[in-house]
XYZ file of C-alpha atoms in Angstrom:
786
model
C 43.228 33.472 -41.049
C 42.882 30.146 -42.832
C 43.598 26.630 -41.644
C 46.889 25.713 -40.006
C 49.262 24.299 -42.615
C 52.780 24.852 -41.268
C 54.013 24.192 -37.736
C 57.154 24.577 -35.655
C 58.068 23.074 -32.290
C 60.672 24.812 -30.151
C 62.317 22.421 -27.718
C 63.579 19.019 -28.876
C 63.281 17.241 -25.559
C 61.194 14.111 -25.075
C 57.837 15.909 -25.282
C 58.780 18.477 -27.922
C 60.161 15.840 -30.268
C 57.138 13.583 -29.708
C 54.740 16.451 -30.456
C 56.655 17.101 -33.674
C 56.342 13.380 -34.476
C 52.567 13.452 -34.106
C 52.349 16.492 -36.377
C 54.436 14.590 -38.942
C 52.200 11.531 -38.456
C 49.361 13.731 -39.687
C 51.298 14.454 -42.872
C 52.203 18.020 -41.902
C 55.707 19.415 -42.346
C 57.144 20.612 -39.045
C 60.312 22.408 -37.946
C 61.932 21.140 -34.743
C 64.241 23.721 -33.183
C 66.514 23.699 -30.158
C 69.512 25.699 -28.961
C 72.902 25.555 -30.673
C 75.093 23.033 -28.813
C 78.233 24.354 -27.134
C 80.409 21.715 -28.782
C 80.705 20.301 -32.296
C 80.219 21.718 -35.754
C 76.590 20.665 -36.268
C 74.498 23.607 -35.081
C 71.312 21.499 -35.456
C 72.732 18.528 -33.549
C 70.239 18.579 -30.659
C 67.189 18.531 -32.920
C 68.834 16.057 -35.301
C 69.593 13.623 -32.462
C 66.018 13.973 -31.223
C 64.702 12.913 -34.636
C 67.022 9.898 -34.650
C 65.748 8.921 -31.186
C 62.184 9.079 -32.477
C 63.036 6.321 -34.964
C 64.250 4.011 -32.174
C 61.935 4.843 -29.260
C 59.350 2.306 -28.099
C 56.430 2.631 -28.109
C 57.088 4.241 -31.467
C 56.245 7.971 -31.652
C 56.204 7.755 -35.462
C 53.426 5.916 -37.294
C 55.755 5.302 -40.224
C 59.466 5.753 -40.758
C 58.512 7.966 -43.700
C 56.983 10.497 -41.303
C 60.455 11.391 -40.024
C 61.169 12.997 -43.397
C 58.577 15.664 -42.615
C 60.519 16.882 -39.562
C 63.175 19.473 -40.356
C 65.835 19.978 -37.653
C 67.026 23.473 -36.875
C 68.190 25.809 -34.116
C 66.857 28.912 -32.428
C 69.568 31.162 -33.853
C 69.913 30.366 -37.544
C 66.301 29.325 -38.141
C 64.371 31.707 -35.919
C 63.415 34.048 -38.751
C 61.857 31.087 -40.617
C 59.187 30.917 -37.909
C 57.506 33.791 -39.742
C 56.242 31.156 -42.203
C 54.456 29.104 -39.519
C 50.758 29.118 -38.677
C 51.339 27.491 -35.280
C 54.409 27.603 -33.040
C 54.557 25.193 -30.091
C 56.837 26.077 -27.175
C 58.061 22.955 -25.357
C 61.186 24.243 -23.611
C 62.305 23.700 -20.003
C 59.720 24.565 -17.322
C 61.347 27.848 -16.353
C 59.194 30.943 -16.514
C 62.029 33.339 -17.346
C 63.201 31.235 -20.309
C 59.674 30.887 -21.676
C 58.894 34.593 -21.337
C 62.136 35.583 -23.065
C 61.244 33.244 -25.932
C 57.773 34.782 -26.277
C 59.267 38.241 -26.616
C 61.468 36.992 -29.459
C 58.542 35.232 -31.127
C 56.424 38.375 -31.018
C 59.007 40.091 -33.218
C 59.158 37.458 -35.994
C 55.856 35.588 -36.135
C 53.288 36.483 -38.752
C 50.115 38.205 -37.535
C 47.428 35.744 -36.492
C 49.727 32.758 -36.084
C 48.975 30.775 -32.936
C 51.668 30.422 -30.271
C 51.136 27.824 -27.559
C 52.956 26.385 -24.572
C 52.938 22.710 -23.664
C 53.427 23.509 -19.981
C 51.713 21.332 -17.412
C 52.745 23.307 -14.337
C 52.757 27.049 -15.094
C 49.452 28.981 -15.268
C 48.557 30.902 -18.404
C 48.370 34.150 -16.439
C 51.999 33.764 -15.317
C 53.188 32.908 -18.812
C 51.525 36.058 -20.133
C 53.130 38.408 -17.606
C 54.943 41.158 -19.534
C 53.952 39.478 -22.823
C 53.818 41.838 -25.826
C 50.253 42.965 -26.490
C 50.432 41.770 -30.099
C 50.881 38.154 -28.992
C 48.190 37.963 -26.300
C 45.162 37.293 -28.561
C 46.941 34.346 -30.206
C 48.528 32.730 -27.149
C 47.154 29.542 -25.538
C 48.299 26.470 -23.628
C 48.069 23.186 -25.561
C 48.839 20.534 -22.961
C 49.609 17.209 -24.651
C 49.781 14.023 -22.621
C 52.704 11.650 -22.921
C 53.162 9.848 -25.275
C 51.451 12.319 -27.650
C 50.864 9.726 -30.373
C 48.820 7.415 -28.163
C 47.220 9.636 -25.509
C 44.132 11.234 -26.997
C 43.686 14.063 -24.493
C 44.740 17.631 -25.241
C 43.874 20.236 -22.614
C 43.352 23.684 -24.120
C 43.741 26.647 -21.787
C 42.721 30.087 -22.981
C 42.361 33.464 -21.308
C 40.141 36.538 -21.490
C 42.426 38.043 -24.143
C 42.443 34.965 -26.413
C 40.716 35.558 -29.739
C 37.845 33.375 -30.848
C 39.644 32.812 -34.161
C 42.769 31.445 -32.461
C 40.658 29.113 -30.307
C 38.680 27.835 -33.290
C 41.726 27.254 -35.497
C 43.822 25.438 -32.907
C 40.838 23.369 -31.758
C 39.989 22.210 -35.284
C 43.606 21.400 -36.133
C 44.298 19.451 -32.945
C 40.978 17.611 -33.231
C 40.674 16.753 -36.926
C 44.315 16.760 -38.042
C 46.168 15.552 -34.928
C 43.348 13.335 -33.661
C 43.080 14.792 -30.167
C 40.027 15.157 -27.972
C 40.351 18.837 -27.121
C 39.061 19.623 -23.629
C 38.757 23.345 -22.807
C 40.183 24.039 -19.340
C 40.130 26.994 -17.045
C 43.433 28.510 -15.998
C 43.643 26.628 -12.712
C 46.587 24.670 -11.239
C 47.050 21.299 -12.925
C 44.114 22.075 -15.240
C 41.747 19.058 -15.087
C 43.468 15.689 -15.483
C 46.624 16.358 -13.469
C 44.677 18.161 -10.742
C 42.570 15.066 -10.065
C 45.100 12.446 -11.184
C 47.926 13.753 -8.996
C 45.622 13.827 -5.967
C 44.588 10.225 -6.723
C 48.187 8.982 -6.930
C 49.303 10.932 -3.869
C 46.345 9.709 -1.797
C 46.957 6.111 -2.823
C 50.635 6.394 -1.818
C 50.024 8.111 1.509
C 47.259 5.743 2.633
C 49.224 2.656 1.579
C 52.076 3.809 3.808
C 49.751 4.636 6.690
C 47.695 1.438 6.501
C 50.505 -1.041 5.786
C 49.209 -2.012 2.346
C 51.710 -3.837 0.154
C 52.450 -2.310 -3.259
C 50.993 -5.274 -5.162
C 47.859 -5.125 -2.990
C 47.434 -1.416 -3.616
C 47.807 -1.913 -7.359
C 45.331 -4.814 -7.381
C 42.785 -2.594 -5.622
C 43.526 0.622 -7.532
C 43.417 -1.099 -10.923
C 40.818 -3.107 -12.801
C 38.146 -3.241 -10.037
C 37.693 0.520 -10.285
C 38.304 0.789 -14.008
C 41.700 2.395 -13.423
C 44.762 1.329 -15.462
C 45.710 -2.311 -14.847
C 49.124 -1.099 -13.685
C 47.555 0.355 -10.539
C 49.070 3.522 -9.085
C 52.577 2.271 -8.272
C 52.926 0.552 -11.618
C 51.682 3.749 -13.270
C 54.325 5.815 -11.468
C 56.972 3.384 -12.731
C 55.599 3.765 -16.240
C 55.501 7.580 -16.412
C 58.634 8.122 -14.313
C 58.886 8.472 -10.557
C 60.979 11.607 -10.986
C 58.039 13.425 -12.604
C 55.863 13.315 -9.474
C 57.874 15.653 -7.222
C 57.900 18.379 -9.894
C 54.122 18.232 -10.402
C 53.486 18.022 -6.652
C 55.719 21.019 -5.982
C 53.918 23.065 -8.614
C 50.484 22.239 -7.219
C 51.669 22.881 -3.654
C 52.903 26.318 -4.702
C 49.789 27.306 -6.600
C 46.928 25.803 -4.579
C 45.501 27.415 -1.444
C 46.520 25.893 1.873
C 42.944 24.743 2.405
C 42.911 22.587 -0.750
C 42.564 18.864 -0.074
C 45.710 18.208 -2.089
C 47.778 20.067 0.514
C 46.531 17.651 3.186
C 47.808 14.689 1.174
C 51.034 16.245 -0.073
C 53.110 14.656 2.674
C 56.808 14.143 2.314
C 58.055 10.657 1.467
C 61.854 10.954 1.774
C 62.474 7.537 0.229
C 61.241 8.846 -3.135
C 64.101 11.341 -3.270
C 66.520 8.512 -2.457
C 65.074 6.325 -5.224
C 65.418 9.137 -7.762
C 68.968 9.964 -6.646
C 69.990 6.315 -7.044
C 68.435 5.979 -10.497
C 65.290 4.086 -9.494
C 62.986 6.266 -11.560
C 60.828 3.472 -12.972
C 60.947 1.712 -16.337
C 63.228 4.360 -17.836
C 65.732 3.849 -15.001
C 67.028 0.860 -13.036
C 63.516 -0.011 -11.952
C 61.234 1.598 -9.429
C 58.544 0.218 -7.172
C 58.977 -2.878 -9.320
C 62.232 -4.109 -10.828
C 63.760 -7.189 -12.429
C 66.657 -9.039 -10.782
C 68.874 -11.828 -12.064
C 69.441 -12.975 -15.621
C 67.979 -15.477 -18.061
C 65.944 -18.200 -16.414
C 66.904 -16.846 -12.995
C 65.333 -13.460 -13.743
C 62.638 -12.593 -11.198
C 60.337 -9.653 -10.558
C 60.877 -7.822 -7.293
C 58.849 -5.220 -5.430
C 59.955 -2.431 -3.129
C 59.077 -2.973 0.513
C 57.013 0.035 1.550
C 57.508 -0.772 5.219
C 61.287 -0.638 4.837
C 61.071 2.453 2.607
C 59.055 4.281 5.257
C 61.956 3.647 7.634
C 64.489 5.000 5.145
C 65.699 1.698 3.621
C 65.360 0.710 -0.023
C 64.744 -3.030 0.007
C 63.214 -5.146 -2.745
C 61.644 -8.557 -2.202
C 60.193 -11.175 -4.566
C 56.887 -9.951 -5.970
C 53.686 -11.576 -4.776
C 50.349 -12.104 -6.484
C 47.767 -10.832 -4.005
C 44.685 -12.951 -3.373
C 42.108 -10.454 -2.118
C 38.551 -11.697 -1.852
C 37.130 -8.177 -1.945
C 38.833 -7.524 -5.276
C 37.188 -10.632 -6.731
C 33.818 -9.534 -5.338
C 34.194 -6.148 -7.040
C 33.775 -7.824 -10.444
C 30.070 -8.140 -9.652
C 29.613 -4.978 -7.594
C 32.229 -2.329 -6.790
C 30.461 -1.603 -3.497
C 31.536 -5.040 -2.255
C 35.092 -3.725 -2.309
C 34.755 -0.101 -1.260
C 32.074 -0.921 1.293
C 33.993 -3.770 2.958
C 35.079 -3.197 6.569
C 38.366 -5.038 6.072
C 41.744 -3.330 5.725
C 41.473 -3.641 1.953
C 37.978 -2.206 1.855
C 38.999 0.727 4.052
C 41.967 1.418 1.792
C 39.831 1.182 -1.355
C 37.210 3.610 -0.060
C 39.832 5.763 1.650
C 41.358 6.509 -1.733
C 38.333 6.378 -4.033
C 35.995 8.236 -1.684
C 38.426 11.116 -1.270
C 39.103 11.293 -5.015
C 35.393 11.366 -5.886
C 34.727 14.028 -3.250
C 37.706 16.067 -4.492
C 36.543 15.930 -8.110
C 33.024 17.000 -7.137
C 34.391 19.853 -5.017
C 36.313 21.231 -8.026
C 33.134 22.005 -9.989
C 32.834 24.759 -11.163
C 36.405 25.854 -10.301
C 38.053 23.771 -13.043
C 34.999 23.770 -15.313
C 31.241 23.391 -15.167
C 30.956 20.438 -17.553
C 31.198 17.125 -15.718
C 31.274 15.269 -19.055
C 34.471 17.137 -19.972
C 36.026 16.240 -16.609
C 35.102 12.582 -17.032
C 36.513 12.594 -20.581
C 39.768 14.181 -19.376
C 40.306 11.401 -16.835
C 39.418 8.675 -19.322
C 41.682 10.058 -22.026
C 44.525 11.449 -19.922
C 44.804 8.762 -17.240
C 43.077 5.892 -19.120
C 40.392 5.503 -16.487
C 37.513 3.440 -17.845
C 35.080 5.706 -16.015
C 35.485 9.332 -15.032
C 34.818 10.398 -11.411
C 31.198 11.385 -12.011
C 30.516 8.186 -13.911
C 31.977 6.301 -10.934
C 29.681 8.161 -8.566
C 26.724 7.110 -10.707
C 27.921 3.500 -10.628
C 28.010 3.543 -6.824
C 24.963 5.774 -6.401
C 25.273 9.414 -5.413
C 23.363 8.923 -2.166
C 25.583 5.943 -1.247
C 28.707 8.003 -1.868
C 27.382 10.939 0.153
C 26.411 8.752 3.101
C 29.780 6.982 3.177
C 31.909 10.135 3.007
C 31.224 10.442 6.721
C 33.404 7.345 7.226
C 36.308 9.459 5.954
C 35.351 12.626 7.852
C 34.908 14.215 4.442
C 32.248 16.915 3.938
C 29.693 16.370 1.189
C 30.659 18.664 -1.730
C 27.945 21.209 -2.639
C 27.539 19.692 -6.112
C 26.905 16.247 -4.635
C 24.509 17.680 -2.067
C 22.588 19.472 -4.821
C 22.352 16.227 -6.822
C 20.905 14.356 -3.818
C 19.659 10.920 -4.808
C 19.816 11.706 -8.510
C 22.424 10.779 -11.080
C 24.998 12.870 -12.879
C 23.919 11.336 -16.192
C 20.488 10.336 -17.423
C 18.863 9.574 -20.745
C 15.944 11.291 -22.397
C 15.063 9.050 -25.307
C 18.046 9.150 -27.644
C 19.671 12.069 -25.789
C 22.295 11.735 -23.061
C 22.010 14.468 -20.433
C 24.530 15.590 -17.813
C 23.958 17.400 -14.521
C 24.933 21.072 -14.375
C 26.093 23.144 -11.373
C 22.866 25.157 -11.515
C 20.912 21.989 -10.728
C 19.533 21.397 -14.208
C 20.418 18.950 -16.964
C 21.824 19.695 -20.389
C 22.547 17.447 -23.384
C 26.074 16.056 -23.705
C 27.480 17.795 -26.755
C 29.594 16.247 -29.513
C 31.906 18.224 -31.751
C 30.584 18.844 -35.275
C 31.371 15.877 -37.503
C 31.455 13.341 -34.655
C 29.159 10.304 -34.817
C 29.357 7.781 -31.998
C 27.654 4.422 -32.238
C 26.715 4.681 -28.553
C 24.645 7.750 -29.456
C 23.067 6.065 -32.473
C 22.074 3.105 -30.275
C 20.656 5.085 -27.353
C 16.911 4.582 -26.973
C 16.753 2.348 -30.030
C 16.717 -1.349 -30.844
C 19.018 -3.021 -33.379
C 17.682 -3.779 -36.827
C 19.171 -7.291 -36.580
C 21.083 -8.988 -33.766
C 22.345 -12.198 -32.218
C 24.713 -12.953 -29.341
C 27.852 -12.038 -31.301
C 26.838 -9.046 -33.444
C 24.189 -6.396 -34.000
C 23.127 -4.167 -36.865
C 22.173 -0.532 -36.302
C 20.547 2.082 -38.507
C 22.918 5.077 -38.432
C 20.802 7.210 -40.741
C 20.751 8.252 -44.385
C 20.214 4.692 -45.552
C 23.353 3.226 -43.971
C 23.452 0.171 -41.713
C 26.311 -0.443 -39.275
C 27.390 -3.971 -38.338
C 28.873 -4.117 -34.832
C 30.706 -7.129 -33.376
C 30.389 -7.753 -29.623
C 31.756 -11.260 -29.082
C 34.794 -11.778 -26.840
C 37.558 -9.619 -28.370
C 35.184 -9.376 -31.363
C 36.283 -12.835 -32.484
C 34.433 -14.115 -35.532
C 32.092 -17.079 -35.264
C 29.191 -18.578 -37.182
C 26.758 -16.029 -35.730
C 28.767 -13.111 -37.102
C 29.123 -14.745 -40.510
C 25.394 -15.456 -40.623
C 24.530 -11.894 -39.622
C 26.759 -10.495 -42.367
C 24.725 -12.483 -44.877
C 21.412 -11.261 -43.450
C 22.635 -7.672 -43.450
C 23.681 -7.856 -47.089
C 20.207 -9.082 -48.013
C 18.543 -6.336 -45.948
C 20.672 -3.519 -47.367
C 20.027 -4.737 -50.893
C 16.301 -4.593 -50.195
C 15.868 -1.407 -48.149
C 19.101 0.577 -47.629
C 21.974 2.193 -49.557
C 25.224 1.067 -47.954
C 26.842 -0.838 -45.121
C 29.614 -0.042 -42.617
C 31.424 -2.614 -40.452
C 32.565 -0.982 -37.239
C 32.942 -1.725 -33.535
C 33.239 0.879 -30.805
C 35.084 0.603 -27.503
C 36.193 4.140 -26.746
C 36.943 3.246 -23.132
C 39.712 0.811 -24.028
C 43.189 2.064 -23.184
C 45.804 2.829 -25.858
C 46.522 -0.268 -27.949
C 43.771 -2.339 -26.305
C 40.885 -1.826 -28.701
C 39.826 -4.590 -31.090
C 38.131 -4.400 -34.452
C 38.437 -8.193 -34.456
C 41.205 -10.553 -33.399
C 40.086 -13.124 -35.973
C 38.251 -16.427 -35.902
C 36.986 -17.874 -32.639
C 39.682 -20.493 -32.105
C 38.060 -21.780 -28.942
C 35.066 -23.061 -30.877
C 37.313 -24.549 -33.553
C 39.438 -26.294 -30.924
C 36.327 -27.696 -29.264
C 35.292 -29.187 -32.612
C 38.811 -30.538 -33.166
C 38.767 -32.312 -29.802
C 35.605 -34.090 -30.954
C 37.259 -34.711 -34.343
C 34.471 -32.820 -36.087
C 36.620 -32.013 -39.106
C 33.613 -31.544 -41.343
C 32.273 -28.886 -38.969
C 35.587 -26.985 -39.045
C 35.859 -27.146 -42.822
C 32.251 -26.039 -43.087
C 33.084 -22.933 -41.044
C 36.010 -22.166 -43.352
C 33.716 -22.494 -46.385
C 31.075 -20.377 -44.660
C 33.654 -17.671 -43.962
C 34.888 -17.653 -47.541
C 31.314 -17.418 -48.803
C 30.371 -14.601 -46.407
C 33.428 -12.508 -47.225
C 33.028 -13.065 -50.951
C 29.438 -11.868 -50.563
C 30.782 -8.626 -49.084
C 32.965 -8.134 -52.135
C 30.150 -8.933 -54.588
C 27.414 -6.944 -52.821
C 25.615 -4.541 -55.205
C 26.175 -1.619 -52.815
C 29.205 -0.086 -51.039
C 30.648 -1.901 -48.028
C 33.081 0.160 -45.950
C 35.221 -1.254 -43.149
C 35.953 1.114 -40.260
C 38.588 -0.475 -38.022
C 40.313 0.816 -34.919
C 42.805 -1.168 -32.871
C 43.639 -4.755 -33.744
C 42.344 -6.252 -36.992
C 44.080 -9.618 -37.051
C 43.623 -12.851 -38.963
C 39.978 -13.117 -39.987
C 39.394 -9.533 -38.854
C 41.989 -8.396 -41.374
C 40.416 -10.617 -44.032
C 37.021 -8.949 -43.546
C 38.623 -5.578 -44.255
C 40.437 -6.979 -47.290
C 37.035 -7.857 -48.770
C 35.432 -4.424 -48.209
C 35.048 -1.991 -51.106
C 36.840 0.648 -49.082
C 38.312 1.082 -45.620
C 38.231 4.188 -43.432
C 40.690 3.268 -40.698
C 41.583 4.960 -37.459
C 45.253 5.938 -37.505
C 45.886 3.469 -34.676
C 44.807 0.389 -36.613
C 47.034 -2.685 -36.375
C 46.419 -5.097 -39.266
C 47.967 -8.427 -40.079
C 47.455 -12.020 -41.187
C 48.849 -13.766 -38.114
C 47.533 -17.308 -38.533
C 51.000 -18.901 -38.670
C 51.335 -18.037 -34.979
C 48.773 -20.743 -34.273
C 50.107 -23.115 -36.915
C 47.592 -22.244 -39.629
C 47.373 -20.183 -42.813
C 44.744 -17.571 -43.722
C 41.634 -19.430 -44.824
C 39.121 -16.727 -45.734
C 40.774 -15.266 -48.810
C 43.610 -13.343 -47.173
C 46.320 -15.034 -49.238
C 44.475 -14.545 -52.510
C 43.637 -10.899 -51.853
C 47.159 -9.939 -50.797
C 48.600 -11.646 -53.872
C 46.222 -9.659 -56.063
C 47.166 -6.403 -54.369
C 50.911 -6.913 -54.652
C 50.700 -8.123 -58.254
C 48.452 -5.236 -59.232
C 50.472 -2.511 -57.493
C 51.899 0.116 -59.824
C 55.198 0.201 -57.935
C 55.636 -3.601 -57.789
C 58.183 -5.465 -59.974
C 56.649 -7.406 -62.835
C 56.429 -11.200 -63.018
C 54.773 -13.738 -60.716
C 57.571 -14.218 -58.184
C 58.087 -10.742 -56.563
C 54.512 -10.539 -55.269
C 54.571 -14.164 -54.101
C 57.852 -13.612 -52.234
C 56.592 -10.454 -50.536
C 53.293 -11.952 -49.423
C 55.074 -15.117 -48.267
C 57.458 -13.024 -46.197
C 54.618 -11.062 -44.565
C 52.339 -14.006 -43.790
C 55.073 -16.476 -42.745
C 56.423 -13.959 -40.208
C 52.933 -12.864 -39.071
C 53.802 -9.265 -39.952
C 51.451 -6.758 -38.319
C 51.215 -3.152 -39.457
C 51.729 -0.947 -36.409
C 49.592 1.883 -37.767
C 47.198 2.574 -40.607
C 50.018 4.400 -42.380
C 52.181 1.273 -42.285
C 49.166 -0.819 -43.328
C 49.143 1.193 -46.544
C 52.834 0.521 -47.083
C 52.197 -3.224 -46.626
C 49.076 -3.047 -48.845
C 46.707 -4.265 -46.158
C 45.121 -0.927 -47.019
C 44.904 0.376 -50.580
C 46.218 3.782 -51.671
C 42.672 5.137 -51.840
C 41.611 3.910 -48.397
C 41.156 6.648 -45.823
C 42.826 7.299 -42.474
C 41.053 9.190 -39.698
C 43.253 10.616 -36.952
C 40.529 11.256 -34.368
C 39.020 8.057 -32.983
C 35.637 9.701 -32.434
C 35.369 10.652 -36.117
C 35.925 7.209 -37.635
C 32.268 6.193 -37.937
C 31.156 9.529 -39.402
C 33.979 9.439 -41.948
C 33.175 5.823 -42.877
C 29.492 6.633 -43.316
C 30.312 9.641 -45.495
C 32.654 7.511 -47.590
C 29.978 4.854 -48.090
C 27.373 7.404 -49.167
C 29.816 9.040 -51.579
C 30.227 5.674 -53.334
C 26.507 4.957 -53.806
C 25.923 6.823 -57.070
C 27.010 4.664 -59.987
C 28.327 1.909 -57.724
C 29.374 -1.420 -59.241
C 31.236 -4.224 -57.440
C 34.828 -4.976 -58.410
C 35.456 -7.469 -61.205
C 36.848 -10.920 -60.238
C 40.647 -11.018 -60.306
C 43.042 -13.519 -61.828
C 46.614 -14.112 -60.709
C 49.849 -15.119 -62.377
C 51.552 -17.623 -60.053
C 54.859 -19.512 -60.462
C 53.757 -23.027 -59.487
C 56.323 -25.665 -58.473
C 59.415 -23.639 -59.409
C 58.362 -20.817 -57.123
C 57.646 -23.292 -54.339
C 61.203 -24.635 -54.588
C 62.620 -21.118 -54.248
C 60.518 -20.398 -51.161
C 61.473 -23.763 -49.682
C 65.160 -22.979 -50.042
C 64.696 -19.709 -48.166
C 62.842 -21.460 -45.334
C 65.536 -24.141 -45.160
C 68.158 -21.459 -44.602
C 66.160 -20.132 -41.654
C 65.877 -23.690 -40.304
C 69.647 -24.162 -40.486
C 70.171 -20.894 -38.614
C 67.795 -22.025 -35.885
C 65.312 -19.251 -36.656
C 62.590 -21.556 -37.992
C 61.277 -24.414 -35.828
C 60.311 -27.791 -37.353
C 56.620 -26.882 -37.369
C 57.422 -23.462 -38.847
C 58.843 -25.374 -41.789
C 55.674 -27.442 -42.103
C 53.407 -24.394 -41.947
C 55.604 -22.505 -44.418
C 55.492 -25.414 -46.848
C 51.700 -25.350 -46.875
C 51.690 -21.570 -47.221
C 54.145 -21.769 -50.127
C 51.871 -24.210 -51.942
C 48.927 -21.817 -51.561
C 50.816 -18.723 -52.699
C 52.461 -20.379 -55.705
C 49.162 -21.733 -57.016
C 49.514 -25.416 -56.185
C 50.039 -27.511 -59.319
C 49.469 -24.644 -61.722
C 51.728 -23.887 -64.671
C 53.226 -20.420 -64.487
C 51.861 -19.617 -67.950
C 48.244 -20.198 -66.893
C 46.147 -17.493 -65.179
C 44.858 -18.579 -61.771
C 41.416 -17.391 -60.594
C 41.311 -16.017 -57.055
C 38.674 -18.651 -56.280
C 41.233 -21.406 -56.990
C 43.666 -19.899 -54.476
C 40.889 -19.849 -51.888
C 40.392 -23.583 -52.451
C 44.108 -24.061 -51.773
C 43.785 -21.947 -48.613
C 41.023 -24.192 -47.316
C 42.975 -27.370 -48.082
C 46.098 -26.080 -46.326
C 44.106 -24.796 -43.349
C 42.456 -28.176 -42.789
C 45.673 -30.150 -43.292
C 47.450 -28.045 -40.671
C 44.548 -28.057 -38.220
C 44.715 -31.850 -38.132
C 48.353 -31.797 -36.917
C 49.042 -32.142 -33.211
C 51.619 -29.359 -33.445
C 49.086 -26.791 -34.696
C 46.589 -27.915 -32.097
C 49.271 -27.431 -29.431
C 49.880 -23.888 -30.679
C 46.179 -23.086 -30.609
C 45.730 -24.500 -27.102
C 48.759 -22.611 -25.826
C 47.576 -19.247 -27.102
C 44.078 -19.858 -25.740
C 45.502 -20.788 -22.330
C 48.260 -18.193 -22.013
C 47.688 -15.555 -24.677
C 51.254 -16.154 -25.871
C 52.508 -17.986 -28.983
C 54.166 -21.389 -28.778
C 57.285 -22.158 -30.814
C 57.314 -25.883 -31.625
């Protein structure tokens, strides 16, 4: 059969609806079906309500409100026959085997031959699901295990069986990878598959040992968080986040399916207080709180933490939260062994958990799979670990881990014994190799069409570099500029390197891509660039080096204009946050190939400034030139003023198109690992016959438009929405966007608006209020309203 083009999801619960949302995010029409409610006249009410919840849920399952239009609600009685039109049918109903099997029998009667049917189960083995399944369905049946929330979690575990056809595997893999943006990890049909098998053992071990050793919850989370590359929430915070009520169901499933000799069974000890918490509604963030909760109101609101000591004795008691000061945790920043090797209570807890988890993961090879790289990827993508278990072993040293397992009375797993003093990963020139169960090494494989910068860099030196950025040859005549300053903030070194790269490409290459790669960042934590380096600017302001600051603004305008005027294609390839100056760089590229999870915005007003590198001018040009925009100078000015004065940030690449941070022709890549390859291909496709864009002119309203904007701001001031300095910043922004002293009948060159940007930027930077905003965000990471 051909590619998957039509999809249905059966089951409009939290996961089913969110899976449907991600399919709609990819621009694919999807049916969402559930049972007919017992009451009311709307037979599609359950699915319809689920779609309405998607529009309100946070974090948002939908990348754009428009995506909801692609989801059609229905029910499993009236609309079942329509499933014959679908290429893929996802079952996401209640985790009851009898209900699922009855549904499969019905599906076998109506589905079209070759259509893929999958279950989203996380607890029931494929073999059990297929018991008594019609023979016609068996070749096309798989498990597609999404992780919650499906929009943000990149892992999809794919479980197939001996009867599964190669065609079904290939079609579902390609669709979930390229169209839905998932990293598809093939899993064997074993309990918990990969991520939940290891992740559940990790959480359970951390809980049990904390109770046994008298470790406070905050202490456990400080240890089981950043020092080990685990989520910053730690384990207890993570349980609050995903729902405490989920754990008992997963534990019970693993306990039922795993042999009594499995290490999980040894740690699956009853904690009666958990059942009490769930019964009383303390299920975590979705309930009244959990291991952590908030108490009081307003200024008296405080964070509280459950007392594990009291809970172990059957009492639910919360106390004011503490901020643990653990020396071993601080030492771990330099060397993790300083934490896990410490003989203190904290060190014994750290190694007690981590050592057992690493040994457990190693013992599961080849039961759950023979590819350690796939296991590491599953833990990174499914549990947002920075390093997978085998990468962690390499960081500690395999021989060190083996020798210290004796402290835990843990046997050395055969895989670890076979590795000896070696490493699970090693490099052979530009090739990354991973250790195999047979004792040999094999190259880490990438899916076709994937290009990672880490692979392009391996065994090579950059073409150009300084402390803030590097330039890499990614083949076929394309250079890639990579930022690596703190949060990829833009400074003079980056601006200078952009200029050098333009000169080098013009001389010896075909095209240029601007891209930064941090695939180990958790959802929403990756940065393309957060904008200009405000710390350096503030340092200059403290020394009253106004000429230096203005020189940097001029340098930035010149560098970005050079991108626009370069005689070859320049393609921006963002993922994550592209804010302020980072957004302005993308606005000056010939084209953008953005990851779907790109968050763009001109946010300078938050620090009391206005965009100074051409952001105002470019957005005005885009809104005035849009085919769907009202004519005349004022509509575009009003829209851009609204966006910049409120620091509007697009929450996805799809929304960035709606806001015109991205153009209609800019591309969106769903799979994070495919962004660079897609950007490179786009750049090469533009080479033949390339010519830079012509300079733009604007039609701006001048003083009359400024009066109108001022009246709107004054209304916000009267309502208490705008602070006094908001009014000042908005006044400067209004002058820029309306063209200063221009007459509305005269065309305004973009270059003239950039001059106004620079004047406004410098005037605001000299105010003590803007400097206070900048200092506050540098000190706290939060905006100041003054």
